mmCIF file of C-alpha atoms in Angstrom:
data_model
loop_
_atom_site.group_PDB
_atom_site.id
_atom_site.type_symbol
_atom_site.label_atom_id
_atom_site.label_comp_id
_atom_site.label_asym_id
_atom_site.label_seq_id
_atom_site.Cartn_x
_atom_site.Cartn_y
_atom_site.Cartn_z
ATOM 1 C CA UNK A 1134 0.172 -0.274 -0.620
ATOM 2 C CA UNK A 1135 2.574 1.942 0.684
ATOM 3 C CA UNK A 1136 4.668 1.778 -2.674
ATOM 4 C CA UNK A 1137 1.365 2.393 -4.194
ATOM 5 C CA UNK A 1138 1.144 5.917 -2.363
ATOM 6 C CA UNK A 1139 4.619 7.228 -3.667
ATOM 7 C CA UNK A 1140 4.185 5.861 -7.110
ATOM 8 C CA UNK A 1141 1.118 7.702 -7.457
ATOM 9 C CA UNK A 1142 2.523 10.748 -5.611
ATOM 10 C CA UNK A 1143 5.379 10.026 -7.983
ATOM 11 C CA UNK A 1144 3.683 10.199 -10.580
ATOM 12 C CA UNK A 1145 1.211 12.827 -9.893
ATOM 13 C CA UNK A 1146 4.355 15.202 -9.109
ATOM 14 C CA UNK A 1147 5.065 13.998 -12.748
ATOM 15 C CA UNK A 1148 2.202 15.449 -14.286
ATOM 16 C CA UNK A 1149 2.674 18.402 -12.547
ATOM 17 C CA UNK A 1150 5.398 19.310 -13.878
ATOM 18 C CA UNK A 1151 4.910 18.270 -17.265
ATOM 19 C CA UNK A 1152 1.984 20.259 -17.223
ATOM 20 C CA UNK A 1153 3.490 23.753 -15.793
ATOM 21 C CA UNK A 1154 6.168 23.339 -18.156
ATOM 22 C CA UNK A 1155 2.872 23.862 -20.967
ATOM 23 C CA UNK A 1156 2.240 27.378 -19.452
ATOM 24 C CA UNK A 1157 3.822 29.906 -20.390
ATOM 25 C CA UNK A 1158 6.893 31.873 -18.414
ATOM 26 C CA UNK A 1159 6.122 35.087 -17.071
ATOM 27 C CA UNK A 1160 8.985 37.042 -15.409
ATOM 28 C CA UNK A 1161 7.988 39.444 -13.056
ATOM 29 C CA UNK A 1162 10.168 42.593 -12.051
ATOM 30 C CA UNK A 1163 9.566 44.641 -9.025
ATOM 31 C CA UNK A 1164 10.721 47.761 -8.698
ATOM 32 C CA UNK A 1165 8.719 48.660 -5.497
ATOM 33 C CA UNK A 1166 6.005 51.239 -5.604
ATOM 34 C CA UNK A 1167 2.243 51.363 -3.242
ATOM 35 C CA UNK A 1168 1.578 47.363 -5.040
ATOM 36 C CA UNK A 1169 4.582 46.676 -2.145
ATOM 37 C CA UNK A 1170 3.259 49.202 0.183
ATOM 38 C CA UNK A 1171 1.684 48.504 3.452
ATOM 39 C CA UNK A 1172 -0.140 50.496 6.440
ATOM 40 C CA UNK A 1173 -0.520 50.344 9.381
ATOM 41 C CA UNK A 1174 -3.726 49.108 9.525
ATOM 42 C CA UNK A 1175 -6.551 48.032 7.440
ATOM 43 C CA UNK A 1176 -8.364 51.014 7.449
ATOM 44 C CA UNK A 1177 -4.933 53.161 6.006
ATOM 45 C CA UNK A 1178 -6.173 52.819 2.468
ATOM 46 C CA UNK A 1179 -3.775 56.253 1.021
ATOM 47 C CA UNK A 1180 -1.924 56.376 4.424
ATOM 48 C CA UNK A 1181 0.863 53.801 4.330
ATOM 49 C CA UNK A 1182 4.704 53.627 2.942
ATOM 50 C CA UNK A 1183 5.626 52.472 -0.236
ATOM 51 C CA UNK A 1184 7.488 49.351 -1.430
ATOM 52 C CA UNK A 1185 8.019 47.437 1.304
ATOM 53 C CA UNK A 1186 7.649 43.913 0.147
ATOM 54 C CA UNK A 1187 9.912 42.090 -1.701
ATOM 55 C CA UNK A 1188 8.783 40.331 -4.797
ATOM 56 C CA UNK A 1189 8.751 36.939 -3.633
ATOM 57 C CA UNK A 1190 6.405 37.906 -1.380
ATOM 58 C CA UNK A 1191 3.687 39.614 -3.827
ATOM 59 C CA UNK A 1192 3.863 35.722 -5.401
ATOM 60 C CA UNK A 1193 3.749 33.835 -2.493
ATOM 61 C CA UNK A 1194 0.606 35.870 -1.675
ATOM 62 C CA UNK A 1195 -0.897 35.109 -5.307
ATOM 63 C CA UNK A 1196 -0.683 31.063 -5.668
ATOM 64 C CA UNK A 1197 -3.530 31.193 -7.933
ATOM 65 C CA UNK A 1198 -0.560 32.769 -10.402
ATOM 66 C CA UNK A 1199 0.349 28.690 -10.949
ATOM 67 C CA UNK A 1200 -2.996 27.945 -12.739
ATOM 68 C CA UNK A 1201 -2.462 31.314 -15.702
ATOM 69 C CA UNK A 1202 1.725 31.283 -15.832
ATOM 70 C CA UNK A 1203 5.198 29.731 -14.738
ATOM 71 C CA UNK A 1204 6.187 32.841 -13.229
ATOM 72 C CA UNK A 1205 9.788 33.800 -11.263
ATOM 73 C CA UNK A 1206 10.668 37.505 -9.743
ATOM 74 C CA UNK A 1207 12.877 39.944 -9.746
ATOM 75 C CA UNK A 1208 13.968 42.874 -6.971
ATOM 76 C CA UNK A 1209 15.015 45.241 -9.678
ATOM 77 C CA UNK A 1210 14.557 48.279 -6.991
ATOM 78 C CA UNK A 1211 12.834 49.193 -4.503
ATOM 79 C CA UNK A 1212 11.927 52.854 -4.397
ATOM 80 C CA UNK A 1213 8.632 55.070 -4.512
ATOM 81 C CA UNK A 1214 8.203 55.637 -7.721
ATOM 82 C CA UNK A 1215 8.330 59.690 -7.463
ATOM 83 C CA UNK A 1216 12.088 59.452 -6.926
ATOM 84 C CA UNK A 1217 12.715 57.157 -10.543
ATOM 85 C CA UNK A 1218 15.427 59.403 -12.225
ATOM 86 C CA UNK A 1219 16.957 58.080 -16.123
ATOM 87 C CA UNK A 1220 18.698 55.803 -15.072
ATOM 88 C CA UNK A 1221 16.426 54.121 -13.651
ATOM 89 C CA UNK A 1222 14.560 53.923 -16.721
ATOM 90 C CA UNK A 1223 17.331 53.308 -17.974
ATOM 91 C CA UNK A 1224 18.578 49.974 -15.770
ATOM 92 C CA UNK A 1225 15.192 49.088 -16.166
ATOM 93 C CA UNK A 1226 14.659 48.746 -20.057
ATOM 94 C CA UNK A 1227 18.115 47.058 -20.308
ATOM 95 C CA UNK A 1228 17.160 44.225 -18.346
ATOM 96 C CA UNK A 1229 13.329 44.023 -20.448
ATOM 97 C CA UNK A 1230 14.986 44.085 -23.182
ATOM 98 C CA UNK A 1231 17.826 41.427 -21.565
ATOM 99 C CA UNK A 1232 14.721 39.603 -21.007
ATOM 100 C CA UNK A 1233 12.690 38.952 -23.617
ATOM 101 C CA UNK A 1234 15.608 38.058 -25.755
ATOM 102 C CA UNK A 1235 15.709 34.472 -23.797
ATOM 103 C CA UNK A 1236 13.537 32.156 -25.159
ATOM 104 C CA UNK A 1237 12.409 31.269 -21.375
ATOM 105 C CA UNK A 1238 10.298 34.087 -21.098
ATOM 106 C CA UNK A 1239 7.388 34.379 -22.791
ATOM 107 C CA UNK A 1240 6.264 37.619 -21.545
ATOM 108 C CA UNK A 1241 7.856 40.383 -18.535
ATOM 109 C CA UNK A 1242 5.735 42.093 -15.661
ATOM 110 C CA UNK A 1243 7.125 45.294 -14.588
ATOM 111 C CA UNK A 1244 4.936 46.096 -10.992
ATOM 112 C CA UNK A 1245 5.491 49.945 -9.915
ATOM 113 C CA UNK A 1246 4.645 52.864 -8.388
ATOM 114 C CA UNK A 1247 1.183 54.914 -9.557
ATOM 115 C CA UNK A 1248 2.583 58.256 -9.680
ATOM 116 C CA UNK A 1249 5.407 58.019 -12.036
ATOM 117 C CA UNK A 1250 3.909 53.872 -13.934
ATOM 118 C CA UNK A 1251 2.799 56.130 -17.323
ATOM 119 C CA UNK A 1252 5.975 57.626 -17.609
ATOM 120 C CA UNK A 1253 7.759 54.588 -17.062
ATOM 121 C CA UNK A 1254 5.367 52.212 -19.923
ATOM 122 C CA UNK A 1255 5.828 54.843 -22.056
ATOM 123 C CA UNK A 1256 9.489 54.694 -22.183
ATOM 124 C CA UNK A 1257 8.970 51.002 -22.182
ATOM 125 C CA UNK A 1258 6.786 51.257 -25.423
ATOM 126 C CA UNK A 1259 9.522 53.383 -27.566
ATOM 127 C CA UNK A 1260 12.885 51.807 -26.945
ATOM 128 C CA UNK A 1261 12.170 48.091 -26.239
ATOM 129 C CA UNK A 1262 12.333 45.379 -29.566
ATOM 130 C CA UNK A 1263 10.280 43.297 -28.733
ATOM 131 C CA UNK A 1264 6.857 42.087 -30.348
ATOM 132 C CA UNK A 1265 6.428 39.700 -26.622
ATOM 133 C CA UNK A 1266 3.878 41.612 -24.301
ATOM 134 C CA UNK A 1267 5.329 43.795 -21.095
ATOM 135 C CA UNK A 1268 2.897 44.627 -18.409
ATOM 136 C CA UNK A 1269 3.054 47.517 -16.153
ATOM 137 C CA UNK A 1270 0.843 47.420 -13.444
ATOM 138 C CA UNK A 1271 1.140 49.235 -9.445
ATOM 139 C CA UNK A 1272 -1.965 49.230 -7.219
ATOM 140 C CA UNK A 1273 -4.659 52.353 -5.919
ATOM 141 C CA UNK A 1274 -4.243 51.151 -2.300
ATOM 142 C CA UNK A 1275 -1.995 48.471 -0.371
ATOM 143 C CA UNK A 1276 -1.860 44.989 0.038
ATOM 144 C CA UNK A 1277 -2.990 45.871 4.019
ATOM 145 C CA UNK A 1278 -5.399 48.035 2.553
ATOM 146 C CA UNK A 1279 -9.679 46.720 3.029
ATOM 147 C CA UNK A 1280 -10.127 46.008 -0.597
ATOM 148 C CA UNK A 1281 -6.669 46.399 -2.121
ATOM 149 C CA UNK A 1282 -6.219 46.143 -5.682
ATOM 150 C CA UNK A 1283 -3.137 45.045 -6.389
ATOM 151 C CA UNK A 1284 -3.898 41.091 -6.110
ATOM 152 C CA UNK A 1285 -6.291 41.000 -9.470
ATOM 153 C CA UNK A 1286 -4.375 44.250 -11.261
ATOM 154 C CA UNK A 1287 -1.316 42.018 -10.679
ATOM 155 C CA UNK A 1288 -3.114 38.303 -11.392
ATOM 156 C CA UNK A 1289 -4.524 40.509 -14.370
ATOM 157 C CA UNK A 1290 -0.847 41.855 -15.867
ATOM 158 C CA UNK A 1291 0.857 38.417 -15.504
ATOM 159 C CA UNK A 1292 -2.553 36.746 -17.725
ATOM 160 C CA UNK A 1293 -1.908 39.114 -20.589
ATOM 161 C CA UNK A 1294 2.150 39.297 -20.489
ATOM 162 C CA UNK A 1295 1.485 35.092 -20.673
ATOM 163 C CA UNK A 1296 -1.238 35.917 -23.502
ATOM 164 C CA UNK A 1297 -0.447 35.853 -27.259
ATOM 165 C CA UNK A 1298 -3.230 37.466 -28.453
ATOM 166 C CA UNK A 1299 -1.444 40.418 -26.197
ATOM 167 C CA UNK A 1300 1.797 39.960 -28.792
ATOM 168 C CA UNK A 1301 3.158 43.527 -30.572
ATOM 169 C CA UNK A 1302 0.418 45.598 -28.912
ATOM 170 C CA UNK A 1303 2.980 47.497 -27.619
ATOM 171 C CA UNK A 1304 3.744 48.297 -23.323
ATOM 172 C CA UNK A 1305 0.460 47.722 -22.171
ATOM 173 C CA UNK A 1306 -0.627 48.413 -18.741
ATOM 174 C CA UNK A 1307 -3.777 46.821 -16.580
ATOM 175 C CA UNK A 1308 -5.033 48.353 -13.484
ATOM 176 C CA UNK A 1309 -8.896 48.197 -13.012
ATOM 177 C CA UNK A 1310 -9.427 45.151 -14.778
ATOM 178 C CA UNK A 1311 -8.782 47.196 -17.911
ATOM 179 C CA UNK A 1312 -5.437 47.121 -20.771
ATOM 180 C CA UNK A 1313 -4.647 50.209 -21.608
ATOM 181 C CA UNK A 1314 -1.619 51.343 -23.881
ATOM 182 C CA UNK A 1315 1.299 52.823 -22.686
ATOM 183 C CA UNK A 1316 1.399 55.174 -24.647
ATOM 184 C CA UNK A 1317 -1.947 57.087 -23.861
ATOM 185 C CA UNK A 1318 -3.165 55.619 -20.523
ATOM 186 C CA UNK A 1319 -2.352 58.436 -17.246
ATOM 187 C CA UNK A 1320 -2.883 59.142 -13.653
ATOM 188 C CA UNK A 1321 -6.089 60.546 -14.088
ATOM 189 C CA UNK A 1322 -6.797 60.820 -9.531
ATOM 190 C CA UNK A 1323 -4.632 59.795 -6.870
ATOM 191 C CA UNK A 1324 -7.572 57.973 -4.145
ATOM 192 C CA UNK A 1325 -9.510 55.790 -6.174
ATOM 193 C CA UNK A 1326 -8.673 52.594 -8.147
ATOM 194 C CA UNK A 1327 -9.757 53.263 -11.666
ATOM 195 C CA UNK A 1328 -7.376 55.953 -11.502
ATOM 196 C CA UNK A 1329 -5.627 55.422 -14.404
ATOM 197 C CA UNK A 1330 -7.761 56.696 -17.953
ATOM 198 C CA UNK A 1331 -7.031 57.082 -21.310
ATOM 199 C CA UNK A 1332 -8.665 60.131 -22.919
ATOM 200 C CA UNK A 1333 -8.998 58.106 -26.135
ATOM 201 C CA UNK A 1334 -10.420 54.852 -23.920
ATOM 202 C CA UNK A 1335 -8.961 51.508 -23.094
ATOM 203 C CA UNK A 1336 -7.395 48.733 -25.991
ATOM 204 C CA UNK A 1337 -9.150 46.201 -24.291
ATOM 205 C CA UNK A 1338 -10.596 44.531 -20.649
ATOM 206 C CA UNK A 1339 -9.673 41.622 -18.645
ATOM 207 C CA UNK A 1340 -12.261 39.909 -17.002
ATOM 208 C CA UNK A 1341 -11.875 36.460 -14.824
ATOM 209 C CA UNK A 1342 -8.392 35.680 -17.100
ATOM 210 C CA UNK A 1343 -9.386 36.423 -20.171
ATOM 211 C CA UNK A 1344 -8.784 39.116 -21.863
ATOM 212 C CA UNK A 1345 -11.719 40.928 -24.283
ATOM 213 C CA UNK A 1346 -9.108 43.817 -27.212
ATOM 214 C CA UNK A 1347 -11.462 46.570 -28.575
ATOM 215 C CA UNK A 1348 -8.780 48.296 -30.535
ATOM 216 C CA UNK A 1349 -5.397 48.559 -31.225
ATOM 217 C CA UNK A 1350 -2.612 51.634 -31.091
ATOM 218 C CA UNK A 1351 -2.328 53.591 -33.725
ATOM 219 C CA UNK A 1352 1.403 55.088 -32.931
ATOM 220 C CA UNK A 1353 3.770 53.996 -33.370
ATOM 221 C CA UNK A 1354 6.103 51.317 -30.857
ATOM 222 C CA UNK A 1355 8.439 48.317 -29.317
ATOM 223 C CA UNK A 1356 9.086 46.855 -33.127
ATOM 224 C CA UNK A 1357 8.145 50.082 -34.664
ATOM 225 C CA UNK A 1358 10.123 51.992 -33.323
ATOM 226 C CA UNK A 1359 13.829 53.632 -34.218
ATOM 227 C CA UNK A 1360 14.966 53.806 -30.462
ATOM 228 C CA UNK A 1361 16.055 50.308 -29.267
ATOM 229 C CA UNK A 1362 17.173 50.826 -25.777
ATOM 230 C CA UNK A 1363 21.023 48.315 -26.605
ATOM 231 C CA UNK A 1364 22.245 51.755 -27.718
ATOM 232 C CA UNK A 1365 20.992 54.186 -25.473
ATOM 233 C CA UNK A 1366 23.620 54.850 -22.404
ATOM 234 C CA UNK A 1367 22.367 58.220 -21.417
ATOM 235 C CA UNK A 1368 19.095 60.572 -21.675
ATOM 236 C CA UNK A 1369 19.648 64.222 -22.204
ATOM 237 C CA UNK A 1370 18.047 67.006 -19.770
ATOM 238 C CA UNK A 1371 13.864 67.767 -20.450
ATOM 239 C CA UNK A 1372 12.206 70.028 -17.824
ATOM 240 C CA UNK A 1373 9.138 70.959 -17.529
ATOM 241 C CA UNK A 1374 7.773 74.352 -17.082
ATOM 242 C CA UNK A 1375 3.646 74.971 -15.705
ATOM 243 C CA UNK A 1376 2.284 77.389 -17.901
ATOM 244 C CA UNK A 1377 -0.834 79.981 -15.578
ATOM 245 C CA UNK A 1378 -2.324 82.955 -15.065
ATOM 246 C CA UNK A 1379 1.134 85.356 -14.155
ATOM 247 C CA UNK A 1380 3.778 83.850 -15.261
ATOM 248 C CA UNK A 1381 6.976 84.893 -15.429
ATOM 249 C CA UNK A 1382 10.027 83.653 -17.462
ATOM 250 C CA UNK A 1383 12.323 82.230 -14.948
ATOM 251 C CA UNK A 1384 11.197 78.573 -14.655
ATOM 252 C CA UNK A 1385 12.468 78.173 -18.212
ATOM 253 C CA UNK A 1386 15.232 80.758 -17.513
ATOM 254 C CA UNK A 1387 16.387 78.479 -14.699
ATOM 255 C CA UNK A 1388 16.070 75.065 -16.605
ATOM 256 C CA UNK A 1389 18.007 75.873 -19.414
ATOM 257 C CA UNK A 1390 20.370 78.326 -17.608
ATOM 258 C CA UNK A 1391 21.174 73.729 -15.649
ATOM 259 C CA UNK A 1392 21.565 72.243 -19.033
ATOM 260 C CA UNK A 1393 18.356 71.284 -19.880
ATOM 261 C CA UNK A 1394 18.299 70.687 -23.497
ATOM 262 C CA UNK A 1395 14.352 70.692 -24.450
ATOM 263 C CA UNK A 1396 11.942 72.371 -22.395
ATOM 264 C CA UNK A 1397 8.323 70.897 -22.166
ATOM 265 C CA UNK A 1398 6.169 74.187 -21.943
ATOM 266 C CA UNK A 1399 2.698 73.128 -20.118
ATOM 267 C CA UNK A 1400 0.740 75.682 -21.859
ATOM 268 C CA UNK A 1401 -3.017 76.098 -20.803
ATOM 269 C CA UNK A 1402 -5.793 75.544 -23.916
ATOM 270 C CA UNK A 1403 -4.347 74.474 -27.032
ATOM 271 C CA UNK A 1404 -0.483 75.214 -25.042
ATOM 272 C CA UNK A 1405 -0.998 78.750 -24.922
ATOM 273 C CA UNK A 1406 2.071 81.189 -23.852
ATOM 274 C CA UNK A 1407 1.853 83.760 -22.155
ATOM 275 C CA UNK A 1408 2.588 87.125 -23.739
ATOM 276 C CA UNK A 1409 5.090 87.382 -20.537
ATOM 277 C CA UNK A 1410 7.490 84.901 -21.524
ATOM 278 C CA UNK A 1411 6.666 84.135 -25.466
ATOM 279 C CA UNK A 1412 10.348 86.378 -25.613
ATOM 280 C CA UNK A 1413 12.176 84.290 -23.205
ATOM 281 C CA UNK A 1414 11.382 81.015 -25.598
ATOM 282 C CA UNK A 1415 11.890 82.407 -28.572
ATOM 283 C CA UNK A 1416 15.949 83.773 -27.281
ATOM 284 C CA UNK A 1417 16.447 79.484 -25.443
ATOM 285 C CA UNK A 1418 15.334 78.094 -28.700
ATOM 286 C CA UNK A 1419 18.210 81.077 -30.284
ATOM 287 C CA UNK A 1420 20.119 79.009 -27.810
ATOM 288 C CA UNK A 1421 19.491 75.547 -29.369
ATOM 289 C CA UNK A 1422 17.152 74.909 -26.576
ATOM 290 C CA UNK A 1423 14.430 73.179 -27.890
ATOM 291 C CA UNK A 1424 10.195 74.291 -27.052
ATOM 292 C CA UNK A 1425 8.131 72.038 -26.641
ATOM 293 C CA UNK A 1426 4.698 73.340 -26.316
ATOM 294 C CA UNK A 1427 2.226 71.355 -24.423
ATOM 295 C CA UNK A 1428 -0.578 71.082 -22.495
ATOM 296 C CA UNK A 1429 -2.196 70.980 -19.276
ATOM 297 C CA UNK A 1430 -5.852 70.297 -19.842
ATOM 298 C CA UNK A 1431 -6.624 67.493 -17.437
ATOM 299 C CA UNK A 1432 -8.873 64.800 -19.341
ATOM 300 C CA UNK A 1433 -6.621 64.711 -22.934
ATOM 301 C CA UNK A 1434 -5.185 68.330 -24.459
ATOM 302 C CA UNK A 1435 -4.486 67.982 -27.841
ATOM 303 C CA UNK A 1436 -1.979 71.516 -29.469
ATOM 304 C CA UNK A 1437 -2.108 71.879 -32.324
ATOM 305 C CA UNK A 1438 0.452 73.332 -35.050
ATOM 306 C CA UNK A 1439 0.715 76.906 -35.555
ATOM 307 C CA UNK A 1440 -2.624 77.024 -33.339
ATOM 308 C CA UNK A 1441 -2.169 79.848 -30.640
ATOM 309 C CA UNK A 1442 1.446 80.225 -31.531
ATOM 310 C CA UNK A 1443 2.910 80.412 -34.926
ATOM 311 C CA UNK A 1444 5.225 77.472 -34.503
ATOM 312 C CA UNK A 1445 6.779 77.498 -38.049
ATOM 313 C CA UNK A 1446 8.010 80.890 -37.572
ATOM 314 C CA UNK A 1447 9.757 79.910 -33.865
ATOM 315 C CA UNK A 1448 10.909 76.983 -34.346
ATOM 316 C CA UNK A 1449 9.508 75.078 -31.822
ATOM 317 C CA UNK A 1450 7.844 71.914 -31.298
ATOM 318 C CA UNK A 1451 4.105 70.806 -30.431
ATOM 319 C CA UNK A 1452 3.568 67.608 -28.411
ATOM 320 C CA UNK A 1453 0.501 66.433 -30.554
ATOM 321 C CA UNK A 1454 -1.989 64.732 -27.676
ATOM 322 C CA UNK A 1455 1.293 64.058 -25.121
ATOM 323 C CA UNK A 1456 0.643 65.094 -21.761
ATOM 324 C CA UNK A 1457 3.440 67.132 -20.200
ATOM 325 C CA UNK A 1458 5.416 63.967 -18.304
ATOM 326 C CA UNK A 1459 4.970 62.158 -21.175
ATOM 327 C CA UNK A 1460 6.496 64.992 -23.792
ATOM 328 C CA UNK A 1461 9.754 64.256 -21.693
ATOM 329 C CA UNK A 1462 9.965 61.079 -21.776
ATOM 330 C CA UNK A 1463 9.480 61.057 -25.577
ATOM 331 C CA UNK A 1464 11.518 64.296 -26.283
ATOM 332 C CA UNK A 1465 14.458 62.606 -23.889
ATOM 333 C CA UNK A 1466 14.301 59.437 -26.009
ATOM 334 C CA UNK A 1467 14.292 61.834 -29.446
ATOM 335 C CA UNK A 1468 17.223 63.388 -28.404
ATOM 336 C CA UNK A 1469 19.550 60.886 -28.406
ATOM 337 C CA UNK A 1470 19.048 60.622 -32.329
ATOM 338 C CA UNK A 1471 18.719 64.365 -33.506
ATOM 339 C CA UNK A 1472 18.681 67.239 -32.850
ATOM 340 C CA UNK A 1473 16.701 69.122 -35.327
ATOM 341 C CA UNK A 1474 13.337 69.856 -34.274
ATOM 342 C CA UNK A 1475 11.657 68.954 -37.983
ATOM 343 C CA UNK A 1476 12.971 65.924 -37.201
ATOM 344 C CA UNK A 1477 11.603 66.333 -33.735
ATOM 345 C CA UNK A 1478 7.877 67.355 -34.255
ATOM 346 C CA UNK A 1479 7.920 64.326 -36.897
ATOM 347 C CA UNK A 1480 8.611 62.118 -34.156
ATOM 348 C CA UNK A 1481 5.900 63.707 -31.793
ATOM 349 C CA UNK A 1482 3.092 63.261 -34.880
ATOM 350 C CA UNK A 1483 4.712 59.678 -34.701
ATOM 351 C CA UNK A 1484 4.943 58.299 -31.409
#
């Protein structure tokens, strides 16, 4: 009887191993953030310490992941995302690219704090030359809170990263059951689980482990991109100056004085520029600093070239529909290849 039990156990283990081997291999790269955060008690959903829980504990706390994929974890950083720098972006991007070249990696999930998640997702969307799924995910509540959203978000992210139907769609963000393009999505509110929105709507949904797609990204990304993380060693300084009533040119001049190669003007409405600021921006452009007009309209600013300002005459660039923080990312990446304003404008139209 004992021998039968041992044989049955051995057979079950062998079948389990064979069954697991048929599943996709997903690597979770952890960087910290709220999804790895902890609060003092279950009632604290907005007061907590970010970046406390290591990736192995995140994975162990979600055993249902094994039903979707063979999952491994790697701790790249353990920081709150507001502290992300260009160096962090480059380190993360190079690691993602390296992993995607491996035959034993079918998809990558990046856990990330929500404050700059949209910037990292867009950066990866521009520079990762692979059609394998890359999914960036975070949470609005720490795992210690009532109704914490991190576990389901992470499950959905692994599910998407393991899916054949996610190939070739660029870098994705899974939050609150939605699948959004890393190019479009932004954090729209900071105290609700439905915080991440795209002005053009989500690409799809994840419902009980099944992906439902509704549209495809139209802009260039990943395998169609002219940028390659393996050829980028540094990112030039690009800063953002905020337009408002009674604005002065102080911030613009200060950024240029500290070596900014481009300044994102975060204008009102259609990227409008106060007449108090125009002379300084024209002067800075004559000195070689790229001036890029963006908008701080919350639900999706759309800046038209030569509307509000004569961009052709001033040799300025418009950010199209990109918000200021995404415009900063694209400008920094684009400036690694060109200093020509016309080329920069082409890039802003295409990406």
